[in-house]
Amino acid sequence: MMIPETAVIPFWPQGPVWPMLILIWPLLVGALAGLPGLREKPLRLLPLAPLPALLLALARPADGTTLAPDVLLGVVLKTDTLGLTLLGMTAAIWLAAGLYALAYMKAPRKPAVFTGFWCLTLTGNLGVFLAADAVTFYVSFAAVSLASYFLVVHDGTAKALRAARIYIALAIFGEAMLLTGFVIAVSGADSLLISDLRATLGAPAGEDTLRPVTQGLAITLIIIGFGLKAGMMPLHLWLPLAHPAAPTPASAVLSGAIVKAGIIGLIRFIPEGAVETGTLLMIIGLTSAYLAVLLGLTQQNLKAVLAYSTVSQMGLVIAVIGAGITASDPQALASAGFYAMHHGFAKAALFLSVGLLAVTRGGVRRVLLAGIAVICASVAGLPGTGGALAKMAVKPAFEGFTLWLVTASGIGTSLILLRYLVLGARVEADAARPPALMAGPVIVMGLCALLLPWLTWSAFDPRPLGYLAGAGAIIDGIWPILVALAITALALSPPLAGRIPSPAVPEGDIAVPLERGAIRVIRAVSEMEPPVPQAHEWRRVLRIIAPAEALERLLLPWRVAGLVILMLIIAVALISL
């Protein structure tokens, strides 16, 4: 492993300290939630947790590396343009959601527990954008996957429990796939650095490299692990279940920030030039972009509609990544991150708007709906908005029919967001004016979606902004929206209103038959009569388990068990030094 093993002070990082502080600070904030003075109102700590990360992203330091050889197996953190952009987006979304939660969650269940797991999830979410070694990345990714379970299950309703059960099952499956893929890659690279793993997975066949079949297996497992987090079909089914069940602030970070952990993973680990892999990602991504819209149009829950919209948009991002991998085009991979940044801000604003609609009436509500419509138009790529720049940034990665499919996907994007607007207008409000802590984050996230792509365009695309004012760019941006408006107007017209059949697809779609099938299998297995062992077989079993029972009796006293565990921890720590 190519990591320096010397450090002036044990555990003190070499190089810039701020990236390490970004990961330590949220953990400290989460720990503070258990103190007696803060235990009653720990949600006040939430806005503090992402502040160091946001400050680093705003400072835009030069690319640099931080080493901590004494932590884990040698932590390596790296700052680059793509990582800092998504880090800043993530920190801003978590800050906005934390402020929103102060007004939205008046009497949360177990607030200290919620705060602790909120901060742990945030730590992992930030870590994936800084990690340059596989162990740090995996620990961060696993923290996101496992700790966010407690955000989904927080309300404790039957719906939340079911969504959380399916979510954690899929999360553990994804973590297992990812870990196996990482182990294979590390065994071939003899290194933990992500750059070395990526080179190994893309290296031509030779004596010192993995066999092509082994490379393909590792890449497949890694894609499954990251694709599940990013909502790639058919691994998407946790999103439309978890988003409606989670509290609205948690839904905002799930869709706006957490799914980007899967996106950055695909960009960092999948090697360029893997034509078959890239082509497969393009096919899956474009299929997701269209099919998710059809499923979303059948939903009645606002957050379920937005969840399917996220699946569709992440499908488009995955297609861009696939195109970049196929063509070995770093510019395409950077544009995928640029598009993901805009989506994160816009989707955070739209999810937070769900709670805002329930506490707004009268003229303020009309202004709110108008603002939501503008954000929706930006996601659809309306010329002049930040979303138009995001769309234009990814189009050079495609050509021919695939380029037309990417452009036409704006029809589906517009349709599903029009569905969101129609359902949102029907939400009944119980207050005339929303609290400032709920309205402010929505406004800021919306402005970020509309304006930040203009401010960061030059960092991701060499073309001048004047290109976007051309007639071709304007027409490409506006015709899909006009088609969607015409379809919606026709569907709502008196001759057709209420007469168009709409299939009732449940939230989670294929999760329902899969869940029923699993229940049947478990029930059938539980009803099977186990074979009765013969006497001589029982004696053999007892001889085998006797040493284990003796060891259990030895470890049963807490002091002995605690001492053994402590010795194991010390041994592992010494081995890792």
Coordinates of C-alpha atoms in Angstrom, one line a residue:
M1 CA 0.0 0.0 0.0
M2 CA 1.5 3.3 -1.1
I3 CA 0.8 5.3 2.0
P4 CA 3.6 6.9 4.2
E5 CA 3.8 5.2 7.6
T6 CA 5.4 8.0 9.6
A7 CA 3.6 10.7 11.5
V8 CA 5.0 13.3 13.8
I9 CA 2.2 12.9 16.3
P10 CA 0.2 9.7 16.6
F11 CA -3.3 10.0 14.9
W12 CA -2.5 13.6 13.9
P13 CA -3.1 14.0 10.1
Q14 CA -0.4 14.9 7.7
G15 CA -1.3 17.7 5.3
P16 CA -4.4 19.9 5.6
V17 CA -6.3 19.2 8.8
W18 CA -9.6 20.7 7.7
P19 CA -10.8 17.6 5.7
M20 CA -10.3 15.4 8.8
L21 CA -12.1 17.9 11.0
I22 CA -15.1 17.8 8.6
L23 CA -15.5 14.1 9.5
I24 CA -14.9 14.4 13.2
W25 CA -17.1 17.4 13.9
P26 CA -20.5 15.9 13.1
L27 CA -19.6 12.9 15.3
L28 CA -18.8 15.3 18.2
V29 CA -22.1 17.2 17.6
G30 CA -24.0 13.9 17.6
A31 CA -22.4 12.9 20.9
L32 CA -23.4 16.2 22.5
A33 CA -27.0 15.3 22.0
G34 CA -26.7 12.8 24.9
L35 CA -25.6 15.4 27.4
P36 CA -28.1 16.3 30.1
G37 CA -28.4 20.0 29.2
L38 CA -29.1 19.2 25.5
R39 CA -31.0 15.9 25.7
E40 CA -34.4 17.6 25.8
K41 CA -33.9 19.7 22.7
P42 CA -31.0 18.2 20.7
L43 CA -32.4 19.1 17.3
R44 CA -30.9 22.6 17.9
L45 CA -27.5 20.9 17.1
L46 CA -28.5 19.8 13.6
P47 CA -27.6 23.0 11.8
L48 CA -24.1 23.0 13.4
A49 CA -23.0 19.6 12.1
P50 CA -22.4 20.4 8.4
L51 CA -20.8 23.9 8.8
P52 CA -17.1 22.9 8.5
A53 CA -17.8 21.0 5.3
L54 CA -19.7 24.0 3.9
L55 CA -16.9 26.4 4.8
L56 CA -14.3 24.2 3.1
A57 CA -16.4 23.9 -0.1
L58 CA -16.9 27.7 -0.2
A59 CA -13.1 28.3 0.3
R60 CA -12.4 26.2 -2.8
P61 CA -8.8 25.2 -1.8
A62 CA -6.4 23.8 -4.3
D63 CA -6.4 20.0 -4.8
G64 CA -4.6 18.5 -1.8
T65 CA -4.2 15.2 0.1
T66 CA -4.6 14.5 3.9
L67 CA -3.0 11.4 5.3
A68 CA -3.8 9.8 8.7
P69 CA -1.7 6.6 8.7
D70 CA -2.7 5.7 12.3
V71 CA -6.5 5.7 11.7
L72 CA -8.2 2.6 10.3
L73 CA -5.8 1.1 7.7
G74 CA -4.4 4.5 6.8
V75 CA -7.0 7.2 5.9
V76 CA -6.4 9.2 2.7
L77 CA -8.6 12.2 2.0
K78 CA -8.4 14.2 -1.2
T79 CA -10.0 17.4 -2.4
D80 CA -10.7 18.0 -6.0
T81 CA -13.2 20.1 -8.0
L82 CA -15.9 17.4 -8.4
G83 CA -15.6 16.2 -4.7
L84 CA -15.7 19.7 -3.3
T85 CA -18.7 20.6 -5.5
L86 CA -20.7 17.7 -4.3
L87 CA -19.4 18.1 -0.7
G88 CA -20.7 21.7 -0.7
M89 CA -24.0 20.7 -2.1
T90 CA -24.4 17.9 0.5
A91 CA -23.4 20.2 3.4
A92 CA -25.8 22.9 2.2
I93 CA -28.7 20.4 1.9
W94 CA -28.0 19.0 5.4
L95 CA -27.8 22.5 6.8
A96 CA -31.1 23.5 5.2
A97 CA -32.8 20.3 6.3
G98 CA -31.5 20.8 9.9
L99 CA -32.9 24.3 10.1
Y100 CA -36.2 23.1 8.6
A101 CA -36.4 20.3 11.2
L102 CA -36.3 22.8 14.0
A103 CA -39.7 24.1 13.0
Y104 CA -41.1 21.0 11.4
M105 CA -40.4 18.4 14.1
K106 CA -42.0 20.0 17.1
A107 CA -42.2 16.8 19.3
P108 CA -40.1 14.1 17.6
R109 CA -39.8 10.6 19.0
K110 CA -36.5 10.0 20.9
P111 CA -34.9 13.3 19.6
A112 CA -31.5 12.5 21.0
V113 CA -31.4 9.2 19.1
F114 CA -32.6 10.9 15.9
T115 CA -29.9 13.6 16.3
G116 CA -27.2 11.1 16.8
F117 CA -28.0 9.0 13.8
W118 CA -28.6 12.1 11.7
C119 CA -25.0 13.2 12.5
L120 CA -23.6 9.8 11.8
T121 CA -25.3 9.6 8.5
L122 CA -24.0 13.1 7.7
T123 CA -20.5 12.0 8.5
G124 CA -20.7 9.2 6.1
N125 CA -22.3 11.3 3.4
L126 CA -19.5 13.8 3.6
G127 CA -16.8 11.1 3.8
V128 CA -17.6 9.6 0.4
F129 CA -16.7 12.8 -1.4
L130 CA -13.4 13.1 0.4
A131 CA -12.2 9.5 0.6
A132 CA -9.2 8.5 -1.6
D133 CA -8.8 5.0 -0.1
A134 CA -11.2 2.1 -0.3
V135 CA -11.4 1.5 3.5
T136 CA -12.4 5.1 4.3
F137 CA -14.8 5.2 1.4
Y138 CA -16.4 1.9 2.5
V139 CA -16.7 2.9 6.1
S140 CA -18.3 6.2 5.1
F141 CA -20.6 4.5 2.6
A142 CA -21.7 1.9 5.2
A143 CA -22.3 4.7 7.7
V144 CA -24.7 6.3 5.3
S145 CA -26.5 3.1 4.5
L146 CA -26.9 1.7 8.0
A147 CA -27.4 4.9 10.0
S148 CA -30.0 6.3 7.7
Y149 CA -32.2 3.4 8.6
F150 CA -33.0 5.2 11.8
L151 CA -34.1 8.3 9.8
V152 CA -36.5 6.2 7.8
V153 CA -38.0 4.3 10.8
H154 CA -38.2 7.4 13.0
D155 CA -41.9 8.0 13.0
G156 CA -42.6 4.4 14.2
T157 CA -45.7 3.9 12.1
A158 CA -46.5 0.7 10.4
K159 CA -45.6 2.3 7.1
A160 CA -42.3 3.5 8.4
L161 CA -41.5 0.1 9.9
R162 CA -42.2 -1.7 6.6
A163 CA -40.2 0.8 4.6
A164 CA -37.3 0.6 7.0
R165 CA -37.4 -3.2 7.0
I166 CA -37.1 -3.3 3.2
Y167 CA -34.6 -0.5 3.1
I168 CA -32.2 -2.2 5.6
A169 CA -32.5 -5.6 3.9
L170 CA -31.5 -4.0 0.6
A171 CA -28.8 -1.8 2.2
I172 CA -27.1 -4.9 3.8
F173 CA -27.3 -6.7 0.4
G174 CA -25.7 -3.7 -1.3
E175 CA -23.0 -3.4 1.3
A176 CA -22.2 -7.1 0.9
M177 CA -21.9 -6.8 -2.9
L178 CA -19.7 -3.7 -2.5
L179 CA -17.4 -5.2 0.1
T180 CA -16.9 -8.3 -2.0
G181 CA -16.1 -6.2 -5.1
F182 CA -13.7 -4.1 -3.1
V183 CA -11.9 -7.2 -1.7
I184 CA -11.4 -8.6 -5.2
A185 CA -10.1 -5.3 -6.5
V186 CA -7.7 -4.8 -3.5
S187 CA -6.4 -8.3 -3.9
G188 CA -5.4 -7.5 -7.5
A189 CA -4.1 -4.0 -6.8
D190 CA -2.2 -4.8 -3.6
S191 CA -3.2 -1.3 -2.6
L192 CA -6.1 0.5 -0.9
L193 CA -5.9 3.7 -2.9
I194 CA -9.0 4.2 -5.1
S195 CA -6.9 5.3 -8.1
D196 CA -5.0 2.0 -7.9
L197 CA -8.1 -0.1 -7.6
R198 CA -9.6 1.7 -10.6
A199 CA -6.5 1.1 -12.6
T200 CA -6.5 -2.6 -11.7
L201 CA -10.1 -3.1 -12.7
G202 CA -9.4 -1.5 -16.1
A203 CA -6.0 -3.1 -16.7
P204 CA -5.5 -5.3 -19.8
A205 CA -5.1 -9.0 -19.1
G206 CA -1.6 -10.0 -18.0
E207 CA 0.5 -12.0 -15.5
D208 CA 0.3 -9.3 -12.8
T209 CA -3.4 -8.4 -13.2
L210 CA -6.8 -9.9 -12.4
R211 CA -8.3 -12.2 -15.0
P212 CA -10.9 -10.6 -17.2
V213 CA -13.6 -12.8 -15.6
T214 CA -12.5 -11.7 -12.1
Q215 CA -12.4 -8.0 -13.2
G216 CA -15.9 -8.3 -14.6
L217 CA -17.2 -9.9 -11.4
A218 CA -15.7 -7.2 -9.3
I219 CA -17.1 -4.4 -11.5
T220 CA -20.5 -6.0 -11.5
L221 CA -20.6 -6.3 -7.7
I222 CA -19.4 -2.7 -7.3
I223 CA -22.1 -1.5 -9.8
I224 CA -24.8 -3.3 -7.8
G225 CA -23.7 -1.8 -4.5
F226 CA -23.5 1.8 -5.9
G227 CA -26.5 1.4 -8.2
L228 CA -28.7 0.4 -5.3
K229 CA -27.8 3.6 -3.4
A230 CA -28.3 5.7 -6.6
G231 CA -31.7 4.3 -7.3
M232 CA -30.8 2.4 -10.4
M233 CA -33.6 0.1 -11.7
P234 CA -34.4 -2.5 -10.7
L235 CA -32.6 -1.8 -7.4
H236 CA -34.6 1.4 -6.9
L237 CA -37.5 0.1 -4.9
W238 CA -36.3 1.5 -1.5
L239 CA -36.7 5.1 -2.7
P240 CA -40.5 5.3 -3.2
L241 CA -40.9 3.4 0.1
A242 CA -38.4 5.3 2.3
H243 CA -39.1 8.8 1.1
P244 CA -42.9 8.9 2.0
A245 CA -42.2 7.2 5.3
A246 CA -39.4 9.4 6.6
P247 CA -39.9 12.8 8.1
T248 CA -39.7 15.5 5.4
P249 CA -36.3 16.8 6.4
A250 CA -34.9 13.3 6.2
S251 CA -36.6 12.8 2.8
A252 CA -34.8 15.9 1.5
V253 CA -31.4 14.6 2.4
L254 CA -32.2 11.1 1.2
S255 CA -33.1 12.3 -2.3
G256 CA -30.9 15.4 -2.5
A257 CA -27.7 14.2 -1.0
I258 CA -27.6 10.5 0.0
V259 CA -28.3 9.1 -3.4
K260 CA -25.2 11.0 -4.7
A261 CA -23.1 8.6 -2.6
G262 CA -23.8 6.0 -5.3
I263 CA -23.1 8.4 -8.1
I264 CA -19.7 9.5 -6.8
G265 CA -18.9 5.8 -6.2
L266 CA -19.6 4.9 -9.9
I267 CA -17.5 7.9 -11.0
R268 CA -14.6 7.1 -8.7
F269 CA -14.3 3.3 -9.1
I270 CA -15.5 2.2 -12.5
P271 CA -12.6 2.4 -15.0
E272 CA -12.8 4.4 -18.2
G273 CA -12.6 2.5 -21.4
A274 CA -14.8 -0.4 -20.2
V275 CA -17.0 -0.3 -23.3
E276 CA -19.4 -3.2 -22.3
T277 CA -19.8 -1.8 -18.8
G278 CA -20.4 1.7 -20.1
T279 CA -22.9 0.6 -22.7
L280 CA -24.8 -1.4 -20.1
L281 CA -25.0 1.6 -17.7
M282 CA -26.3 3.7 -20.6
I283 CA -29.1 1.2 -21.3
I284 CA -30.0 0.8 -17.7
G285 CA -29.9 4.5 -17.1
L286 CA -32.0 5.6 -20.0
T287 CA -34.5 2.8 -19.2
S288 CA -34.7 4.0 -15.6
A289 CA -35.2 7.6 -16.8
Y290 CA -38.3 6.7 -18.8
L291 CA -39.8 3.8 -16.8
A292 CA -39.6 5.7 -13.5
V293 CA -41.8 8.5 -15.0
L294 CA -44.5 6.0 -15.9
L295 CA -44.5 4.6 -12.4
G296 CA -44.4 8.0 -10.8
L297 CA -47.5 9.2 -12.8
T298 CA -49.6 6.6 -11.1
Q299 CA -48.7 7.8 -7.5
Q300 CA -51.0 9.8 -5.2
N301 CA -48.5 10.6 -2.5
L302 CA -46.4 13.8 -3.2
K303 CA -43.2 12.4 -1.8
A304 CA -43.7 9.1 -3.8
V305 CA -44.0 11.2 -7.0
L306 CA -40.8 13.0 -6.1
A307 CA -39.1 9.7 -5.3
Y308 CA -39.8 8.3 -8.7
S309 CA -38.7 11.6 -10.2
T310 CA -35.3 11.1 -8.4
V311 CA -35.1 7.5 -9.9
S312 CA -35.7 9.0 -13.3
Q313 CA -33.1 11.8 -12.9
M314 CA -30.5 9.5 -11.4
G315 CA -31.1 7.2 -14.4
L316 CA -30.1 10.0 -16.7
V317 CA -26.9 10.7 -14.6
I318 CA -26.0 7.0 -14.7
A319 CA -26.4 7.0 -18.5
V320 CA -24.0 10.0 -18.7
I321 CA -21.5 8.1 -16.5
G322 CA -21.9 5.1 -18.9
A323 CA -21.3 7.3 -21.9
G324 CA -18.2 8.8 -20.2
I325 CA -16.8 5.3 -19.3
T326 CA -17.4 4.0 -22.9
A327 CA -15.7 7.0 -24.5
S328 CA -13.0 7.4 -21.8
D329 CA -14.2 11.0 -21.5
P330 CA -13.4 12.7 -18.1
Q331 CA -15.5 15.7 -19.3
A332 CA -18.6 13.5 -19.4
L333 CA -18.0 12.2 -15.9
A334 CA -17.5 15.8 -14.6
S335 CA -20.7 16.8 -16.3
A336 CA -22.5 14.0 -14.5
G337 CA -21.4 15.5 -11.2
F338 CA -22.5 18.9 -12.4
Y339 CA -26.0 17.6 -13.2
A340 CA -26.1 15.8 -9.9
M341 CA -25.4 19.0 -8.0
H342 CA -28.3 20.9 -9.6
H343 CA -30.6 17.9 -9.0
G344 CA -29.6 17.8 -5.3
F345 CA -30.5 21.5 -4.7
A346 CA -33.7 21.3 -6.7
K347 CA -35.0 18.1 -5.2
A348 CA -34.2 19.2 -1.7
A349 CA -36.3 22.4 -2.3
L350 CA -39.2 20.3 -3.7
F351 CA -39.2 17.8 -0.8
L352 CA -39.1 20.5 1.8
S353 CA -41.9 22.2 -0.1
V354 CA -44.2 19.3 0.8
G355 CA -44.2 20.3 4.4
L356 CA -44.5 24.0 3.5
L357 CA -47.7 23.4 1.4
A358 CA -49.4 22.0 4.5
V359 CA -48.9 25.2 6.5
T360 CA -49.6 27.9 3.8
R361 CA -52.9 29.4 2.6
G362 CA -54.1 32.4 0.6
G363 CA -51.8 34.7 -1.3
V364 CA -48.7 33.2 0.3
R365 CA -49.7 29.8 -1.0
R366 CA -50.1 31.1 -4.5
V367 CA -46.6 32.6 -4.4
L368 CA -45.2 29.3 -3.0
L369 CA -46.8 27.3 -5.8
A370 CA -45.4 29.8 -8.4
G371 CA -41.9 29.3 -6.9
I372 CA -42.3 25.6 -6.9
A373 CA -43.3 25.7 -10.5
V374 CA -40.1 27.6 -11.4
I375 CA -38.0 25.0 -9.6
C376 CA -39.9 22.2 -11.5
A377 CA -39.2 24.1 -14.7
S378 CA -35.5 24.2 -13.9
V379 CA -35.4 20.4 -13.3
A380 CA -37.1 20.0 -16.7
G381 CA -34.4 22.2 -18.3
L382 CA -36.3 25.4 -19.1
P383 CA -34.0 27.8 -20.9
G384 CA -32.6 30.5 -18.6
T385 CA -32.7 28.3 -15.5
G386 CA -29.8 26.4 -13.8
G387 CA -31.4 23.2 -15.0
A388 CA -30.9 24.2 -18.6
L389 CA -27.2 24.4 -18.0
A390 CA -27.2 21.0 -16.3
K391 CA -29.0 19.5 -19.3
M392 CA -26.6 21.2 -21.8
A393 CA -23.6 20.0 -19.9
V394 CA -24.4 16.3 -20.3
K395 CA -25.6 16.3 -23.9
P396 CA -22.1 16.3 -25.5
A397 CA -21.6 12.8 -24.0
F398 CA -24.3 11.5 -26.4
E399 CA -24.8 11.4 -30.2
G400 CA -27.4 10.2 -32.6
F401 CA -30.4 8.4 -31.2
T402 CA -29.2 8.4 -27.6
L403 CA -28.9 12.2 -27.8
W404 CA -32.5 12.4 -28.9
L405 CA -33.5 10.1 -26.1
V406 CA -31.8 12.3 -23.6
T407 CA -33.5 15.4 -25.0
A408 CA -36.9 13.8 -25.2
S409 CA -36.6 12.6 -21.6
G410 CA -37.5 16.2 -20.7
I411 CA -41.1 15.3 -21.6
G412 CA -41.2 12.7 -18.9
T413 CA -39.5 14.9 -16.4
S414 CA -42.0 17.7 -17.1
L415 CA -45.0 15.3 -16.9
I416 CA -44.0 13.9 -13.5
L417 CA -43.3 17.3 -12.0
L418 CA -46.6 18.6 -13.4
R419 CA -48.2 15.7 -11.6
Y420 CA -46.4 16.9 -8.4
L421 CA -47.8 20.4 -8.9
V422 CA -51.3 19.2 -9.5
L423 CA -51.2 17.1 -6.3
G424 CA -49.5 19.8 -4.4
A425 CA -52.2 22.3 -5.2
R426 CA -54.8 20.0 -3.6
V427 CA -53.0 19.8 -0.3
E428 CA -55.1 21.2 2.5
A429 CA -53.3 23.7 4.7
D430 CA -53.9 24.3 8.5
A431 CA -52.1 27.7 8.7
A432 CA -51.9 30.9 6.7
R433 CA -48.2 31.7 7.0
P434 CA -45.3 29.2 7.3
P435 CA -42.6 29.5 9.9
A436 CA -39.5 31.3 8.7
L437 CA -37.3 28.3 9.5
M438 CA -39.4 26.2 7.1
A439 CA -39.7 28.9 4.3
G440 CA -36.1 30.0 4.4
P441 CA -34.4 26.7 3.6
V442 CA -36.9 26.1 0.7
I443 CA -36.1 29.6 -0.8
V444 CA -32.3 29.1 -0.4
M445 CA -32.3 25.6 -1.9
G446 CA -34.4 26.9 -4.8
L447 CA -32.1 29.8 -5.5
C448 CA -29.1 27.5 -5.4
A449 CA -30.7 25.3 -8.0
L450 CA -31.5 28.3 -10.2
L451 CA -28.3 30.2 -9.9
L452 CA -25.3 28.0 -8.8
P453 CA -25.0 26.2 -12.2
W454 CA -24.4 29.7 -13.8
L455 CA -21.6 30.4 -11.2
T456 CA -19.9 27.1 -11.5
W457 CA -20.3 26.4 -15.3
S458 CA -16.8 27.3 -16.2
A459 CA -15.4 24.7 -13.8
F460 CA -17.2 21.9 -15.6
D461 CA -17.6 22.9 -19.2
P462 CA -15.1 24.8 -21.5
R463 CA -17.9 26.2 -23.8
P464 CA -18.8 29.9 -23.3
L465 CA -22.1 30.7 -21.7
G466 CA -23.1 32.5 -24.9
Y467 CA -23.6 29.0 -26.5
L468 CA -26.7 28.6 -24.4
A469 CA -28.3 31.6 -26.0
G470 CA -28.3 30.0 -29.4
A471 CA -31.5 29.2 -31.1
G472 CA -30.7 25.4 -31.2
A473 CA -30.1 25.3 -27.4
I474 CA -33.3 27.2 -26.6
I475 CA -35.4 25.0 -28.9
D476 CA -33.9 21.8 -27.4
G477 CA -34.7 23.1 -23.9
I478 CA -38.3 24.2 -24.5
W479 CA -40.0 21.8 -26.9
P480 CA -40.1 18.8 -24.4
I481 CA -41.8 21.1 -21.8
L482 CA -44.3 22.4 -24.3
V483 CA -45.2 18.8 -25.3
A484 CA -45.7 17.8 -21.7
L485 CA -47.9 20.9 -21.1
A486 CA -50.0 20.0 -24.1
I487 CA -50.4 16.4 -22.9
T488 CA -51.3 17.6 -19.4
A489 CA -53.8 20.1 -20.7
L490 CA -55.4 17.4 -22.9
A491 CA -55.6 15.0 -20.0
L492 CA -57.3 17.6 -17.8
S493 CA -59.7 18.8 -20.4
P494 CA -63.4 18.2 -19.8
P495 CA -63.8 15.5 -22.5
L496 CA -61.0 13.4 -20.9
A497 CA -60.8 14.5 -17.3
G498 CA -61.4 11.5 -15.0
R499 CA -61.9 9.1 -17.9
I500 CA -58.3 8.1 -18.6
P501 CA -57.6 4.9 -16.7
S502 CA -54.7 5.1 -14.3
P503 CA -53.2 1.8 -13.0
A504 CA -52.9 1.7 -9.3
V505 CA -49.2 0.9 -8.9
P506 CA -48.2 0.7 -5.1
E507 CA -45.3 2.6 -3.7
G508 CA -42.3 0.5 -4.3
D509 CA -43.9 -1.3 -7.3
I510 CA -42.0 -4.6 -7.5
A511 CA -41.3 -4.6 -3.7
V512 CA -44.9 -5.7 -3.2
P513 CA -44.7 -9.1 -5.1
L514 CA -41.2 -9.7 -3.9
E515 CA -42.3 -9.1 -0.3
R516 CA -45.3 -11.5 -0.7
G517 CA -43.1 -14.1 -2.3
A518 CA -40.5 -13.9 0.6
I519 CA -43.3 -14.2 3.2
R520 CA -44.6 -17.4 1.4
V521 CA -41.2 -18.9 1.3
I522 CA -40.5 -18.2 5.0
R523 CA -43.9 -19.5 6.0
A524 CA -43.4 -22.7 3.9
V525 CA -40.0 -23.3 5.5
S526 CA -41.3 -22.7 9.0
E527 CA -44.1 -25.2 8.5
M528 CA -41.7 -27.9 7.3
E529 CA -41.1 -30.7 9.8
P530 CA -37.4 -31.0 10.6
P531 CA -36.0 -34.5 10.4
V532 CA -35.6 -36.3 13.8
P533 CA -32.0 -37.2 14.4
Q534 CA -31.0 -40.6 15.6
A535 CA -29.4 -41.2 19.0
H536 CA -25.9 -41.7 17.6
E537 CA -26.3 -38.4 15.6
W538 CA -27.3 -36.5 18.8
R539 CA -24.1 -37.8 20.6
R540 CA -22.0 -36.6 17.7
V541 CA -23.5 -33.2 17.8
L542 CA -23.1 -32.9 21.6
R543 CA -19.4 -33.8 21.2
I544 CA -18.9 -31.0 18.7
I545 CA -20.7 -28.3 20.6
A546 CA -19.2 -29.2 24.1
P547 CA -16.1 -27.0 23.6
A548 CA -18.2 -24.1 22.5
E549 CA -20.4 -24.4 25.5
A550 CA -17.3 -24.4 27.8
L551 CA -16.0 -21.3 26.1
E552 CA -19.4 -19.6 26.5
R553 CA -19.4 -20.4 30.3
L554 CA -15.9 -18.9 30.5
L555 CA -16.9 -15.7 28.7
L556 CA -20.3 -15.3 30.4
P557 CA -19.0 -13.1 33.2
W558 CA -19.0 -9.5 31.9
R559 CA -15.5 -8.8 33.1
V560 CA -13.9 -11.7 31.3
A561 CA -15.9 -11.0 28.1
G562 CA -15.0 -7.3 28.2
L563 CA -11.3 -8.2 28.7
V564 CA -11.3 -10.5 25.8
I565 CA -13.0 -8.0 23.5
L566 CA -10.6 -5.3 24.7
M567 CA -7.6 -7.6 23.9
L568 CA -9.1 -8.3 20.4
I569 CA -9.5 -4.5 19.7
I570 CA -5.9 -3.9 20.8
A571 CA -4.6 -6.7 18.7
V572 CA -6.4 -5.4 15.6
A573 CA -5.1 -1.9 16.3
L574 CA -1.5 -3.2 16.6
I575 CA -1.9 -5.1 13.3
S576 CA -3.2 -2.0 11.5
L577 CA -0.2 0.2 12.6

